[in-house]
Coordinates of N, CA, C and O and ligand atoms in Angstrom, one line a residue:
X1 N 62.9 -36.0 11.4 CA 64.0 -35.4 12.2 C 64.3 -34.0 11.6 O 64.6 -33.9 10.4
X2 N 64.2 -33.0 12.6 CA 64.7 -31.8 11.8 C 66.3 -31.1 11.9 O 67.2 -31.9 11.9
X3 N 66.5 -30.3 11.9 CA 68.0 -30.1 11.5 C 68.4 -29.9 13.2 O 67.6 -30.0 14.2
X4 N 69.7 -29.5 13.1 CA 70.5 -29.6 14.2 C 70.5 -28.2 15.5 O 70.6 -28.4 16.7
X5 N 70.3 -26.9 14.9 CA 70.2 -25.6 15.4 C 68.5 -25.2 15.3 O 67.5 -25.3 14.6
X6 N 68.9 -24.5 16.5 CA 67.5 -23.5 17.0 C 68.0 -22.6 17.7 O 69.0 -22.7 18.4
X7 N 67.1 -21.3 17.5 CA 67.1 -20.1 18.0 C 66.2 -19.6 19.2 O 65.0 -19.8 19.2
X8 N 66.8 -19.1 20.1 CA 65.9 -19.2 21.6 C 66.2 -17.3 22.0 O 67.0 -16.5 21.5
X9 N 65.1 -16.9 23.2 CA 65.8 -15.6 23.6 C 64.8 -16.0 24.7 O 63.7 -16.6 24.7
X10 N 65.6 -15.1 25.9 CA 65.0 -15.7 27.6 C 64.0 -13.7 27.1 O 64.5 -12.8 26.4
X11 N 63.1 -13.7 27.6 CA 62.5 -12.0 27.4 C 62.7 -11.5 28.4 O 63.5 -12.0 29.2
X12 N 61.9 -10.3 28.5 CA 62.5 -9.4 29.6 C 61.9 -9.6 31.2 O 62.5 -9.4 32.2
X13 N 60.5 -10.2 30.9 CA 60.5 -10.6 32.4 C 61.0 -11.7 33.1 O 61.1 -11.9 34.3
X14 N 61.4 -12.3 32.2 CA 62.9 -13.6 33.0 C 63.9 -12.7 33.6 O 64.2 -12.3 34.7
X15 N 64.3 -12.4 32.3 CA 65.3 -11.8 32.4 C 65.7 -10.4 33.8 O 66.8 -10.4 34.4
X16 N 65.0 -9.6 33.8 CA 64.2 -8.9 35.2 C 64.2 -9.4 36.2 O 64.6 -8.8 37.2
X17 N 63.6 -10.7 36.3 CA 63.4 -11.6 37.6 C 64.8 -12.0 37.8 O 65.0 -12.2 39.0
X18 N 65.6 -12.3 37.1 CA 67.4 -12.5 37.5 C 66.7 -14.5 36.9 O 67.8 -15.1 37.0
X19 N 66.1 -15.1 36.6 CA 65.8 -16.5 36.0 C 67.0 -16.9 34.8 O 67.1 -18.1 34.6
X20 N 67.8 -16.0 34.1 CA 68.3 -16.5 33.0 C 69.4 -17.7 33.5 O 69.8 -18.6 32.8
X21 N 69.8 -17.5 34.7 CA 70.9 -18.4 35.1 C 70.3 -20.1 35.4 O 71.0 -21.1 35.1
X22 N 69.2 -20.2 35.8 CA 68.5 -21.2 36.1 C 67.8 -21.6 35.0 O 67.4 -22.7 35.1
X23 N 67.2 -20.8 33.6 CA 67.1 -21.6 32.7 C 68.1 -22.2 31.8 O 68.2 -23.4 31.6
X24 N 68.8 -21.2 31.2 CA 70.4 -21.9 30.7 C 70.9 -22.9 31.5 O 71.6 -23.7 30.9
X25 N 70.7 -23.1 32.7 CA 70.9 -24.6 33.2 C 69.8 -25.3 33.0 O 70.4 -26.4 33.1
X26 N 68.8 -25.6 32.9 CA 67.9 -26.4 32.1 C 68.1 -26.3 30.4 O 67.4 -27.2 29.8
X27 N 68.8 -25.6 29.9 CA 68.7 -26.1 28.5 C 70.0 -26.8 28.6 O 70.0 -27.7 27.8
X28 N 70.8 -26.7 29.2 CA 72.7 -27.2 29.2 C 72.1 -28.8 29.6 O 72.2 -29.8 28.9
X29 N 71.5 -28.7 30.7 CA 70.9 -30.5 31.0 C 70.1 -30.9 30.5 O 69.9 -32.1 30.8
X30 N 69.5 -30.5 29.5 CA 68.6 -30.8 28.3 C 69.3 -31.6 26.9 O 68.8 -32.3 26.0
X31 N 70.5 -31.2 27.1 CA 71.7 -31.8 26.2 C 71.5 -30.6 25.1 O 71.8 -31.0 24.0
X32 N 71.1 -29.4 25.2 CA 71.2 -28.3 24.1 C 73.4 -27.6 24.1 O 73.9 -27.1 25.2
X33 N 73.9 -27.7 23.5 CA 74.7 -26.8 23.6 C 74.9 -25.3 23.1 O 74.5 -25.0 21.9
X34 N 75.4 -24.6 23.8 CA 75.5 -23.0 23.5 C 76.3 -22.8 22.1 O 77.4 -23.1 21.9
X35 N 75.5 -22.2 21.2 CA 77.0 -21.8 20.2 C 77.2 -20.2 20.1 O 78.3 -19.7 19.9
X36 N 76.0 -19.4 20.3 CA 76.3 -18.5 20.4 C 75.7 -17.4 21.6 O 74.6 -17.2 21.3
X37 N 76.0 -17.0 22.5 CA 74.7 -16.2 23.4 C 75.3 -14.9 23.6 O 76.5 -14.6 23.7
X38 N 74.3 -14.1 23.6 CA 74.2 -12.4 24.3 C 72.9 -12.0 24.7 O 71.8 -12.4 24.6
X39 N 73.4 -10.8 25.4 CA 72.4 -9.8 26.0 C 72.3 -8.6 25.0 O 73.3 -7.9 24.5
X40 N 71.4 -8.5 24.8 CA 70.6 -7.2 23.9 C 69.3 -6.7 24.6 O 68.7 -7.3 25.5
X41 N 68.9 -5.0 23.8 CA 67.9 -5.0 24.0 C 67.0 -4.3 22.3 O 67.5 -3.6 21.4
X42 N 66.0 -4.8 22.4 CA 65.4 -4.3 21.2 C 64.3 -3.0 21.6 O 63.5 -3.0 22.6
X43 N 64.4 -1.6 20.3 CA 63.7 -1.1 20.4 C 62.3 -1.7 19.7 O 62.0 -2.8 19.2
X44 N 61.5 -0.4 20.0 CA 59.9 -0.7 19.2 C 59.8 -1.6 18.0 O 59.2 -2.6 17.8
X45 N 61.1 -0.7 17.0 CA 60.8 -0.9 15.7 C 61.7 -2.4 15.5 O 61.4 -3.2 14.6
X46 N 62.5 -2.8 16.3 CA 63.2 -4.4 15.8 C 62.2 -5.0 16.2 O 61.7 -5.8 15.4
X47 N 61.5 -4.9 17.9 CA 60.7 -5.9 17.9 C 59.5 -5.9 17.2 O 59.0 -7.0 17.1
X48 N 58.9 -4.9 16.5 CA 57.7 -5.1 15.6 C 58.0 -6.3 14.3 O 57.3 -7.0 13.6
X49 N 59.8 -5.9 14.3 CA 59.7 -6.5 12.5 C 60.2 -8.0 13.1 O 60.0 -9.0 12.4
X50 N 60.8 -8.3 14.6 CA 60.9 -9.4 15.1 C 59.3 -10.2 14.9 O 59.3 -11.3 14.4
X51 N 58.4 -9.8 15.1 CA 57.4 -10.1 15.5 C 56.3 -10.3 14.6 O 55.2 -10.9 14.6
X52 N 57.0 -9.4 13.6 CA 56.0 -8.9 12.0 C 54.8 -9.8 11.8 O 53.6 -9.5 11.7
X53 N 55.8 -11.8 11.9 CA 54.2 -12.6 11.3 C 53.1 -12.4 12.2 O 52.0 -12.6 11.6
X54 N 52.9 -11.9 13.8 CA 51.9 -11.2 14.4 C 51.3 -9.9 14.2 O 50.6 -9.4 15.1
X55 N 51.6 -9.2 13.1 CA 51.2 -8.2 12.9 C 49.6 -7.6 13.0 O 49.1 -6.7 13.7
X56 N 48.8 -8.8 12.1 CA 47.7 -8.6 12.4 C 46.8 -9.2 13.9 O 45.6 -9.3 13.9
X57 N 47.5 -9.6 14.8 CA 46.8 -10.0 16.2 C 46.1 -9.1 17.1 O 46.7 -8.0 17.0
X58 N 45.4 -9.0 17.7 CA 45.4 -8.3 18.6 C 46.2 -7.8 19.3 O 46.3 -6.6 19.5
X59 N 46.9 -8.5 19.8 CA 47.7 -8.7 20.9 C 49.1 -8.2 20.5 O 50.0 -8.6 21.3
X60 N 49.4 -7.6 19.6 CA 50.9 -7.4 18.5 C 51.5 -6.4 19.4 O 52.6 -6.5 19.9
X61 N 50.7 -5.2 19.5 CA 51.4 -4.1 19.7 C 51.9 -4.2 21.5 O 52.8 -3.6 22.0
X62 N 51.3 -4.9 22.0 CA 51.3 -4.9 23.7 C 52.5 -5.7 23.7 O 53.5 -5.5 24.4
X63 N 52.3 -6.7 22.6 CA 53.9 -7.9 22.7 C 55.0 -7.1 22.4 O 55.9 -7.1 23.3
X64 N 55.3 -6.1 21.1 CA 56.1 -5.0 20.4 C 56.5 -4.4 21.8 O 57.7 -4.7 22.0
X65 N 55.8 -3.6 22.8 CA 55.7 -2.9 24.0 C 56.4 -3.6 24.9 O 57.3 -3.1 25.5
X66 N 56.0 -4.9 25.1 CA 56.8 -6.1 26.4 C 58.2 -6.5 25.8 O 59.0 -6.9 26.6
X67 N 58.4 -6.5 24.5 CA 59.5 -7.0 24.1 C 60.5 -6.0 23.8 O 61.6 -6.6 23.6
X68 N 60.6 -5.0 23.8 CA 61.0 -3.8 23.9 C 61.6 -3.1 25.6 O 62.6 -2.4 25.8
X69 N 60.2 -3.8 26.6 CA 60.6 -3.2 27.8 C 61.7 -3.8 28.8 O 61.5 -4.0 30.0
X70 N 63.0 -4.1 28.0 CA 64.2 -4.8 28.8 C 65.2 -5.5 27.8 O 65.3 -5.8 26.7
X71 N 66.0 -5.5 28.9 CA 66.9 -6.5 28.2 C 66.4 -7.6 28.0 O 65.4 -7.7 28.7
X72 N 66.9 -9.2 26.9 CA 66.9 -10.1 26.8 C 68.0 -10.7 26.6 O 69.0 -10.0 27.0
X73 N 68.2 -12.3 26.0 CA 69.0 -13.3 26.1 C 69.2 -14.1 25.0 O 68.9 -15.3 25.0
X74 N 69.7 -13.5 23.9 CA 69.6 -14.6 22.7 C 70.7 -15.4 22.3 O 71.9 -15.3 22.5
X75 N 70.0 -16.1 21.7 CA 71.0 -17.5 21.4 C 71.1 -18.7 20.4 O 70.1 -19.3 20.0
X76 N 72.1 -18.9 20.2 CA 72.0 -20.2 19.3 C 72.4 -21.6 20.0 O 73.2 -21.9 20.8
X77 N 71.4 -22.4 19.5 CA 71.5 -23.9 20.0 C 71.8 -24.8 19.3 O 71.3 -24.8 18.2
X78 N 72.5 -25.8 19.6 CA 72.6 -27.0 18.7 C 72.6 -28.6 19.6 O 73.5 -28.9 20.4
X79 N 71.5 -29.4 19.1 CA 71.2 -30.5 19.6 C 70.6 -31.6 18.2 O 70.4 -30.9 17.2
X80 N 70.3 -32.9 18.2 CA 70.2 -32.9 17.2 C 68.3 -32.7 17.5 O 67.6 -32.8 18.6
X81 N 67.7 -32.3 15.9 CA 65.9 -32.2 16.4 C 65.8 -31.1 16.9 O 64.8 -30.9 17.5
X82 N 66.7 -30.1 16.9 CA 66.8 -28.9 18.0 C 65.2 -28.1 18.3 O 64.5 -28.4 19.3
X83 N 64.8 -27.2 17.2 CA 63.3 -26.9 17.1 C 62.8 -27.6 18.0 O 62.8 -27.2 19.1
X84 N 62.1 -29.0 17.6 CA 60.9 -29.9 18.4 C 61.9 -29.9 19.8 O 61.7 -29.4 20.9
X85 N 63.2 -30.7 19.6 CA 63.0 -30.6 21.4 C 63.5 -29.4 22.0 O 63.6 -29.4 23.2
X86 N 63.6 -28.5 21.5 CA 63.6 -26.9 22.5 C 62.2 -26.6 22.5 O 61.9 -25.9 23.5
X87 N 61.2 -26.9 21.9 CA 59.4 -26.7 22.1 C 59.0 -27.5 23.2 O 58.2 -27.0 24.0
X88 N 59.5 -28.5 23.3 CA 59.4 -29.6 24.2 C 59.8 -28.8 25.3 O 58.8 -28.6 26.0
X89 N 60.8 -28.4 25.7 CA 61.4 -28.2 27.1 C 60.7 -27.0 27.5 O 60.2 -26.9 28.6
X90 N 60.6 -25.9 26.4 CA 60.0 -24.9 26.8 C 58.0 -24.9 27.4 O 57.4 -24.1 28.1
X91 N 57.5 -25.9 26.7 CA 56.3 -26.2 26.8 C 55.1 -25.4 26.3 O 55.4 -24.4 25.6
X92 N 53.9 -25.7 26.4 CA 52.8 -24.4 25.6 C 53.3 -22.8 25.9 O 54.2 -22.3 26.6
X93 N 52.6 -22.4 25.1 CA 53.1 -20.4 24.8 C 52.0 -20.2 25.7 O 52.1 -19.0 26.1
X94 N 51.0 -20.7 26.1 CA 50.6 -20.6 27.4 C 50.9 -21.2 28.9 O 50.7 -22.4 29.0
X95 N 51.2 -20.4 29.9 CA 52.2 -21.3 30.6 C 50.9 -21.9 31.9 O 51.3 -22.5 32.9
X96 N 49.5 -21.5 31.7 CA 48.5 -21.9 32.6 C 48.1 -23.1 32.0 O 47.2 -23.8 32.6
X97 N 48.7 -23.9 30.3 CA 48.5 -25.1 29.6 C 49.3 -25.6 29.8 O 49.2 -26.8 29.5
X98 N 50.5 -25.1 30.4 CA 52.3 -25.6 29.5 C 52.2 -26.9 31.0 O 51.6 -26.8 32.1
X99 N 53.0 -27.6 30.6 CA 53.6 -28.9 31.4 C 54.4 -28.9 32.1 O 55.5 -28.5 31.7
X100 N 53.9 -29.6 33.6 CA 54.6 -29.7 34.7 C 56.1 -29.9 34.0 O 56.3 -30.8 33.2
X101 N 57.1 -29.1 34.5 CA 58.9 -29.0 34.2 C 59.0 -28.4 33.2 O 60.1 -28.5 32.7
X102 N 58.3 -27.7 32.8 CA 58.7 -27.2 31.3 C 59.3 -25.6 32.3 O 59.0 -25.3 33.4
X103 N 60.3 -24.9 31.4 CA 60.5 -23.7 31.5 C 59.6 -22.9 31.6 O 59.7 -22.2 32.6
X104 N 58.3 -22.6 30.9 CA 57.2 -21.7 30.5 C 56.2 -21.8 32.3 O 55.7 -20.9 32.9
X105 N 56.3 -23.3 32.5 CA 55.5 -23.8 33.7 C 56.1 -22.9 34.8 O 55.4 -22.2 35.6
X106 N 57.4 -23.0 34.9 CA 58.1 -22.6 36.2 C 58.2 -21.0 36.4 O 58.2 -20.3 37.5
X107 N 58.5 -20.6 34.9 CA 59.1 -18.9 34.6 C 58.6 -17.9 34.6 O 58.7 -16.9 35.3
X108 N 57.3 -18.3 33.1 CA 56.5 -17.6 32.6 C 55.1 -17.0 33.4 O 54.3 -17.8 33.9
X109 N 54.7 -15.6 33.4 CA 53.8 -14.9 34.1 C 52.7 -15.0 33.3 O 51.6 -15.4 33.8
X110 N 52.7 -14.8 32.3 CA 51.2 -14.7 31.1 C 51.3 -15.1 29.9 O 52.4 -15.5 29.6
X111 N 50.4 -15.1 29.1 CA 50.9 -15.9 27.7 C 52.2 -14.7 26.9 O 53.2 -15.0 26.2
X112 N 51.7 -13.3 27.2 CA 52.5 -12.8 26.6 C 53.7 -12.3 26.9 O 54.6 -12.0 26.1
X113 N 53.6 -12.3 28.5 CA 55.3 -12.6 29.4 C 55.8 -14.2 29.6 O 55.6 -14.7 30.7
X114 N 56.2 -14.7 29.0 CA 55.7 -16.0 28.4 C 57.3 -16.6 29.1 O 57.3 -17.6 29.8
X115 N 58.5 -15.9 28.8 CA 59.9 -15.8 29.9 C 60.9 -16.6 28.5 O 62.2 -16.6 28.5
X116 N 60.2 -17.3 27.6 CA 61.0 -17.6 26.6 C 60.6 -17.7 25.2 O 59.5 -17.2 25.0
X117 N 61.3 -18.2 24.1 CA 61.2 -18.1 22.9 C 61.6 -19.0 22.3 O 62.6 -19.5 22.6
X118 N 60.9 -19.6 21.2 CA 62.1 -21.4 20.7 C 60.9 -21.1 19.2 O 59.7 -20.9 19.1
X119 N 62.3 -21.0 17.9 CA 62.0 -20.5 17.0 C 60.9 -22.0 16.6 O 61.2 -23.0 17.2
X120 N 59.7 -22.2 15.6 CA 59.1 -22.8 15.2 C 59.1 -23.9 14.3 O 58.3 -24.8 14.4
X121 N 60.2 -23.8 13.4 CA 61.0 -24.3 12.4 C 62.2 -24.2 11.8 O 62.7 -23.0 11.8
X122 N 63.0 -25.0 11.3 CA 64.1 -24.9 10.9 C 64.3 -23.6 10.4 O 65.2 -22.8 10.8
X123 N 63.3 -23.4 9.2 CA 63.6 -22.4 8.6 C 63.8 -20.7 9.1 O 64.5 -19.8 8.7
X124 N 62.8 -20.9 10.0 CA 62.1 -19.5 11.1 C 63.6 -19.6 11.8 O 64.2 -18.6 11.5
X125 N 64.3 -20.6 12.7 CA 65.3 -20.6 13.0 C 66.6 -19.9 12.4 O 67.4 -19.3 13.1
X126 N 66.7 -20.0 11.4 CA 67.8 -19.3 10.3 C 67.7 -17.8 10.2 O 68.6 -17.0 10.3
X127 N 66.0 -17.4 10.2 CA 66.2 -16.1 9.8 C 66.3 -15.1 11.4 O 66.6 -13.9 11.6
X128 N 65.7 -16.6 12.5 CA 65.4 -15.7 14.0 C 66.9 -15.3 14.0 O 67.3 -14.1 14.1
X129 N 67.8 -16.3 13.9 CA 69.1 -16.3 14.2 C 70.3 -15.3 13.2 O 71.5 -15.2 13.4
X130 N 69.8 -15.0 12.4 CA 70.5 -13.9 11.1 C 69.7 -12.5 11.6 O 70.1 -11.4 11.1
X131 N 68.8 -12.6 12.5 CA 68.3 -11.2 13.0 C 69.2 -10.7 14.1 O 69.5 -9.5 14.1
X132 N 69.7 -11.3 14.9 CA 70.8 -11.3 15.9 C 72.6 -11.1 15.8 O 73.5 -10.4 16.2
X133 N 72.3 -12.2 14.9 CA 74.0 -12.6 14.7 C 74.8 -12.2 13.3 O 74.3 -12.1 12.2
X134 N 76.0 -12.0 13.6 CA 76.4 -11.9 11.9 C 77.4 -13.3 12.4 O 77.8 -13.8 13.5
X135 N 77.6 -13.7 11.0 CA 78.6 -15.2 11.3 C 79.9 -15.0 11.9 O 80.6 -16.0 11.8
X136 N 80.2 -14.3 12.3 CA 81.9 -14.1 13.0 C 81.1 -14.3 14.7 O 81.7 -14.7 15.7
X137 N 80.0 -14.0 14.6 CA 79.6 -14.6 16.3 C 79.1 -16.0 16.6 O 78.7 -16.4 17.7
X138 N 79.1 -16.6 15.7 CA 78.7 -18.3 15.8 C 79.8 -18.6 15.6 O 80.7 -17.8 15.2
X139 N 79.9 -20.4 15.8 CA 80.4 -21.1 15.7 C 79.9 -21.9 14.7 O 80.1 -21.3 13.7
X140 N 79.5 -22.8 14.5 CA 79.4 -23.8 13.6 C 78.4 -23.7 12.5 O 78.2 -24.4 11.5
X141 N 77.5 -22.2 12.9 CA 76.3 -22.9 12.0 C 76.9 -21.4 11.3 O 77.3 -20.6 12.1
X142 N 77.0 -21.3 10.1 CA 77.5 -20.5 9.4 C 76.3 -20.3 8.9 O 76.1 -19.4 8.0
Ligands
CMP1 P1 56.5 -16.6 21.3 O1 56.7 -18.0 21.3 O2 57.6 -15.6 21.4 O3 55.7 -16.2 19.9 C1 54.8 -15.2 19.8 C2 54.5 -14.5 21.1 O4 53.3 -13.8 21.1 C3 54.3 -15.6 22.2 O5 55.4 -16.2 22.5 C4 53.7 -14.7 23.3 O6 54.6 -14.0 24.0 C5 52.8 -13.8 22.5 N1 51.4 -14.2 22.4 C6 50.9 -15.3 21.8 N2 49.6 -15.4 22.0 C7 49.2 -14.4 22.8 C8 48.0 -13.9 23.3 N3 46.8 -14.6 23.1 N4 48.0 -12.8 24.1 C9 49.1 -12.2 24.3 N5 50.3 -12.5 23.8 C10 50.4 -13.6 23.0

């Protein structure tokens, strides 16, 4: 069982498509509750250092570029297991793999317009979520 919070952000081509309202209702019926949510947008340089453990990919700088090109949706979650079951609902980071109902199946355009985000681990959770928030904007998870 992993801890209670996880960090999520809808990206910019959800977010573009007008989708953020219809996934936040799949995480709210998923039994996730909201502790903290906003709209931001990140330049080049946050999303590179967002993204840093991909630095050596191919694929880094195009993600840096997509993640950059809009607003997003981030957020804190609290359910218990949060991580595994926000992986769960969101489904593969490929959404031509990802599973019938998942968010990624329904939302997502390409692996790298992907329409969501659900941090990896507890711990990745802490720092996704300290990248966003200072504690006077949460609630419980200090
Ligand atoms: P995310 O869950 O936010 O974590 C890293 C992101 O990199 C991933 O979703 C995708 O948006 C992107 N990504 C992962 N693999 C690829 C790939 N093969 N090609 C393009 N983008 C990718």
């Amino acid at each position: 069982m992993s801890g209670n919070f996880t960090f999520a952000m809808i990206k910019p081509n959800a977010f573009r498509q007008n989708y953020t309202g219809s996934i936040l209702a799949m995480i709210c019926e998923a039994g996730f509750r909201i502790q903290a949510l906003k709209t931001t947008i990140l330049n080049k340089d946050e999303a590179r250092q967002f993204y840093a453990i991909h630095r050596s990919k191919p694929f880094y700088e195009d993600l840096v570029t997509f993640m950059s090109s809009g607003p997003i949706l981030v957020m804190i979650l609290e359910k218990e297991n949060a991580v595994e079951d926000f992986r769960a609902l969101i489904g593969n980071t490929d959404p031509s793999k990802a599973e019938e109902g998942t968010i990624r199946k329904l939302y997502a355009r390409s692996v790298r317009a992907n329409a969501i985000h659900g941090s990896d681990s507890d711990e990745n959770a802490r720092i996704e979520a300290d990248f966003f928030f200072s504690t006077r904007e949460r609630f419980s998870w200090k």
